[in-house]
Coordinates of C-alpha atoms in Angstrom, one line a residue:
M1 CA -18.6 -181.6 60.9
K2 CA -19.2 -184.9 62.7
R3 CA -20.5 -187.7 60.5
N4 CA -22.7 -189.2 63.3
Y5 CA -25.7 -187.0 62.3
M6 CA -28.1 -189.9 62.7
T7 CA -27.5 -189.9 66.5
N8 CA -27.7 -186.1 67.0
T9 CA -30.3 -183.5 67.1
I10 CA -29.6 -180.8 64.4
S11 CA -30.6 -177.2 64.5
I12 CA -30.8 -175.1 61.4
D13 CA -31.3 -171.3 61.2
Y14 CA -31.9 -169.4 58.0
F15 CA -31.8 -165.6 57.8
T16 CA -32.4 -163.5 54.8
Q17 CA -29.8 -160.9 54.1
N18 CA -30.0 -157.6 52.2
I19 CA -33.7 -158.2 51.6
P20 CA -36.2 -155.6 53.0
A21 CA -39.5 -156.2 54.8
P22 CA -42.1 -157.5 54.2
Y23 CA -40.0 -160.1 52.4
S24 CA -37.3 -160.7 55.1
F25 CA -37.7 -163.7 57.3
H26 CA -36.0 -166.1 59.7
I27 CA -36.5 -169.9 59.6
H28 CA -35.6 -172.1 62.6
A29 CA -35.8 -175.9 62.4
E30 CA -34.9 -178.5 64.9
L31 CA -34.8 -182.1 63.7
A32 CA -34.3 -185.3 65.8
P33 CA -33.7 -188.3 63.5
S34 CA -35.0 -191.8 64.2
D35 CA -37.0 -194.1 62.1
S36 CA -39.0 -190.9 61.3
V37 CA -37.9 -187.3 61.9
A38 CA -39.3 -185.4 64.8
I39 CA -39.3 -181.8 63.7
S40 CA -40.1 -178.3 65.0
F41 CA -40.3 -175.7 62.2
S42 CA -41.0 -172.0 62.3
L43 CA -40.9 -169.2 59.7
T44 CA -41.1 -165.7 61.1
Y45 CA -41.3 -162.6 59.0
T46 CA -39.0 -159.8 60.3
D47 CA -38.9 -156.0 60.5
R48 CA -42.5 -155.6 59.6
E49 CA -43.1 -153.2 62.5
T50 CA -41.5 -150.5 60.3
L51 CA -44.3 -150.8 57.7
E52 CA -47.9 -149.8 57.6
E53 CA -50.5 -152.7 57.2
D54 CA -51.4 -151.5 53.7
E55 CA -47.8 -151.7 52.6
I56 CA -47.7 -155.4 53.7
L57 CA -51.1 -156.3 52.1
N58 CA -50.2 -154.5 48.8
E59 CA -47.2 -156.9 48.4
G60 CA -49.6 -159.9 48.5
F61 CA -49.2 -160.9 52.1
T62 CA -51.9 -161.2 54.7
G63 CA -50.2 -159.7 57.7
D64 CA -50.4 -163.1 59.5
D65 CA -47.9 -165.1 57.4
D66 CA -45.8 -166.8 60.0
I67 CA -45.6 -170.6 60.2
N68 CA -45.2 -172.7 63.3
W69 CA -45.5 -176.5 63.2
S70 CA -44.3 -179.5 65.1
G71 CA -44.7 -183.1 64.1
S72 CA -42.8 -185.9 62.3
L73 CA -41.8 -186.6 58.7
P74 CA -40.9 -190.0 57.1
G75 CA -37.4 -191.5 57.4
V76 CA -36.6 -190.5 53.8
W77 CA -35.9 -187.0 55.2
N78 CA -33.1 -188.5 57.4
E79 CA -31.5 -189.8 54.2
S80 CA -31.8 -186.5 52.3
L81 CA -30.3 -184.4 55.1
E82 CA -27.5 -186.9 55.7
D83 CA -26.7 -186.8 52.0
L84 CA -26.7 -183.0 52.0
I85 CA -24.4 -182.8 55.0
K86 CA -21.9 -185.2 53.4
K87 CA -21.8 -183.0 50.3
T88 CA -21.3 -179.8 52.3
T89 CA -18.1 -177.8 52.8
W90 CA -18.2 -175.8 56.0
S91 CA -17.0 -172.4 56.9
G92 CA -16.5 -170.7 60.3
K93 CA -18.5 -167.6 59.3
A94 CA -21.3 -166.6 56.9
D95 CA -20.9 -164.9 53.6
K96 CA -22.2 -161.3 54.2
L97 CA -22.8 -160.8 50.5
S98 CA -25.1 -163.8 50.1
R99 CA -28.8 -163.4 49.9
C100 CA -29.1 -165.6 53.0
K101 CA -27.2 -166.8 56.1
I102 CA -27.5 -170.4 57.1
K103 CA -26.3 -171.7 60.5
V104 CA -26.2 -175.4 61.3
T105 CA -25.6 -176.8 64.8
L106 CA -25.3 -180.4 65.9
A107 CA -25.8 -181.2 69.6
G108 CA -22.5 -180.5 71.4
D109 CA -20.9 -179.0 68.4
E110 CA -20.1 -175.4 67.4
A111 CA -22.3 -173.6 64.8
K112 CA -21.0 -173.9 61.2
Y113 CA -22.0 -172.3 58.0
P114 CA -22.4 -174.2 54.7
A115 CA -20.5 -172.9 51.7
N116 CA -23.1 -174.4 49.4
T117 CA -25.9 -172.1 50.6
G118 CA -28.0 -172.7 47.4
S119 CA -28.3 -176.4 48.1
W120 CA -29.3 -175.8 51.7
E121 CA -31.7 -173.0 50.7
Y122 CA -33.5 -175.3 48.3
W123 CA -33.6 -178.2 50.8
L124 CA -35.2 -175.8 53.4
Q125 CA -37.8 -174.8 50.8
E126 CA -38.7 -178.5 50.3
L127 CA -38.8 -179.0 54.1
Q128 CA -41.1 -176.0 54.5
Q129 CA -43.4 -177.4 51.8
A130 CA -43.3 -180.8 53.5
C131 CA -44.4 -179.3 56.8
I132 CA -47.2 -177.4 55.3
E133 CA -48.4 -180.5 53.4
T134 CA -48.2 -182.7 56.5
A135 CA -50.1 -180.1 58.5
K136 CA -52.9 -180.3 55.8
V137 CA -52.5 -176.5 55.2
E138 CA -51.8 -177.3 51.5
K139 CA -52.5 -180.3 49.3
P140 CA -49.7 -182.3 47.6
L141 CA -48.4 -180.9 44.4
E142 CA -50.5 -181.3 41.2
M143 CA -49.7 -179.7 37.9
D144 CA -50.7 -180.4 34.3
F145 CA -49.1 -179.7 30.9
V146 CA -51.4 -179.9 27.9
K147 CA -50.6 -179.6 24.2
G148 CA -53.3 -180.6 21.8
E149 CA -54.6 -184.0 22.7
R150 CA -51.7 -184.9 24.9
K151 CA -51.9 -184.3 28.7
L152 CA -49.0 -184.8 31.1
S153 CA -50.0 -184.7 34.8
L154 CA -47.3 -184.2 37.5
K155 CA -48.0 -185.2 41.1
G156 CA -45.6 -184.8 44.0
S157 CA -45.6 -185.3 47.8
F158 CA -43.0 -183.3 49.6
E159 CA -43.9 -185.1 52.8
K160 CA -42.9 -188.5 51.2
R161 CA -40.4 -187.0 48.7
E162 CA -42.1 -188.9 45.9
A163 CA -43.2 -187.7 42.4
F164 CA -45.2 -189.3 39.6
I165 CA -46.0 -188.4 36.0
E166 CA -49.0 -189.6 34.0
E167 CA -49.5 -189.3 30.3
R168 CA -52.9 -189.3 28.6
L169 CA -53.1 -189.4 24.8
G170 CA -56.3 -190.7 23.3
G171 CA -57.1 -193.9 25.1
L172 CA -53.6 -194.5 26.2
V173 CA -52.6 -193.9 29.8
V174 CA -49.0 -194.3 31.1
N175 CA -48.0 -193.8 34.7
K176 CA -44.5 -193.8 36.2
K177 CA -42.6 -192.8 39.3
I178 CA -39.8 -190.3 38.6
P179 CA -36.6 -189.5 40.5
W180 CA -37.3 -186.9 43.2
E181 CA -34.5 -184.5 42.0
K182 CA -36.2 -184.2 38.6
L183 CA -39.2 -182.6 40.2
G184 CA -37.1 -179.6 41.3
K185 CA -35.7 -179.1 37.8
V186 CA -39.2 -178.9 36.3
L187 CA -40.5 -176.6 39.1
K188 CA -37.6 -174.3 38.6
Q189 CA -38.4 -174.0 34.9
I190 CA -42.1 -173.4 35.6
Y191 CA -41.5 -170.6 38.1
I192 CA -39.0 -168.7 36.0
A193 CA -42.1 -167.1 34.5
E194 CA -44.4 -164.8 36.4
Y195 CA -48.1 -165.7 36.1
Y196 CA -50.9 -163.0 36.4
P197 CA -54.1 -163.9 38.3
E198 CA -56.2 -162.1 35.7
D199 CA -55.1 -164.6 33.0
V200 CA -56.3 -167.7 34.9
Q201 CA -58.7 -169.9 32.9
P202 CA -61.1 -172.5 34.5
N203 CA -60.1 -175.2 32.0
Y204 CA -58.1 -176.0 28.9
N205 CA -59.0 -177.1 25.3
T206 CA -57.4 -179.6 22.9
K207 CA -57.3 -177.4 19.8
G208 CA -53.5 -177.1 19.7
D209 CA -52.5 -174.4 22.2
T210 CA -50.3 -175.2 25.1
F211 CA -51.8 -175.0 28.6
L212 CA -50.4 -175.2 32.1
N213 CA -52.2 -175.8 35.4
I214 CA -49.9 -174.6 38.2
G215 CA -52.2 -176.1 40.8
G216 CA -55.8 -175.7 42.1
G217 CA -57.2 -175.6 38.6
Q218 CA -55.3 -172.4 37.7
W219 CA -55.0 -172.9 34.0
F220 CA -52.9 -170.6 31.7
N221 CA -52.9 -170.6 27.9
L222 CA -49.1 -170.4 27.5
S223 CA -49.6 -169.9 23.7
K224 CA -51.5 -166.6 24.3
T225 CA -50.9 -165.4 27.8
N226 CA -48.6 -162.4 28.3
L227 CA -46.0 -164.0 30.7
H228 CA -43.4 -161.7 32.3
I229 CA -40.4 -163.5 30.8
S230 CA -37.8 -162.8 28.2
K231 CA -37.5 -165.2 25.2
K232 CA -40.9 -166.7 25.8
K233 CA -40.7 -169.1 22.8
E234 CA -37.4 -170.5 24.0
W235 CA -38.7 -170.8 27.6
L236 CA -41.8 -172.6 26.3
S237 CA -39.7 -175.1 24.3
K238 CA -37.5 -175.8 27.4
L239 CA -40.6 -176.3 29.6
E240 CA -42.1 -178.8 27.1
A241 CA -38.8 -180.6 27.0
S242 CA -38.6 -180.8 30.8
F243 CA -42.0 -182.5 30.9
E244 CA -41.0 -184.8 28.0
D245 CA -38.0 -185.9 29.9
L246 CA -40.1 -186.9 32.9
I247 CA -42.2 -189.3 30.8
T248 CA -39.4 -190.7 28.6
G249 CA -36.6 -190.6 31.1
P250 CA -35.7 -193.4 33.6
S251 CA -38.1 -194.3 36.4
A252 CA -37.2 -193.9 40.1

């Protein structure tokens, strides 16, 4: 692929493969790089005409879940996409066995398919969240991890690709900016587990249990909640270590 991305409009199409409705969808994004990134982003759920409305609602959807947004994102998104393109090996066709098909087209160039679909899939997830955040549909990320008297608060803006961690212990407060890529590692660890709405608590206590706020004041007592995950004790240890790494590791 050409290396002059910064002077070209880029078109990205993402199609789910081997995934049934109501989960199947198509993402189309067009980006025009400059000092900022002009972007048109759409996510359209597919094949839902084969389902009854109740079947869609019972899976946790609303029936009106498509996303359409146009606007601009900061120039840091130019850098992240340029870096992703430089690290990509291209193929002339998509892998039919993959969970998704991703097609990338530069102006005046033929469509190509990245071999590192996982990296592109995650980048598109971040892009989608940035669009939703910029459109004020959702607030920037805020999560909290509490164990006893210690509280670690994680904040992240997908629009700006910035993340911060704050530690509170007694009267001590420490704030630091963390490398953006570390945010993804923590989120991956958090969302390995499945959280049940009926287990949500309005707050936490400092009596020694471990609590997690996954956003919007949705607190879970991880010491007692029945999470849908194997080896819960091992997972909880890794989750605590991932937050510990944020506060003790290098700053951005």
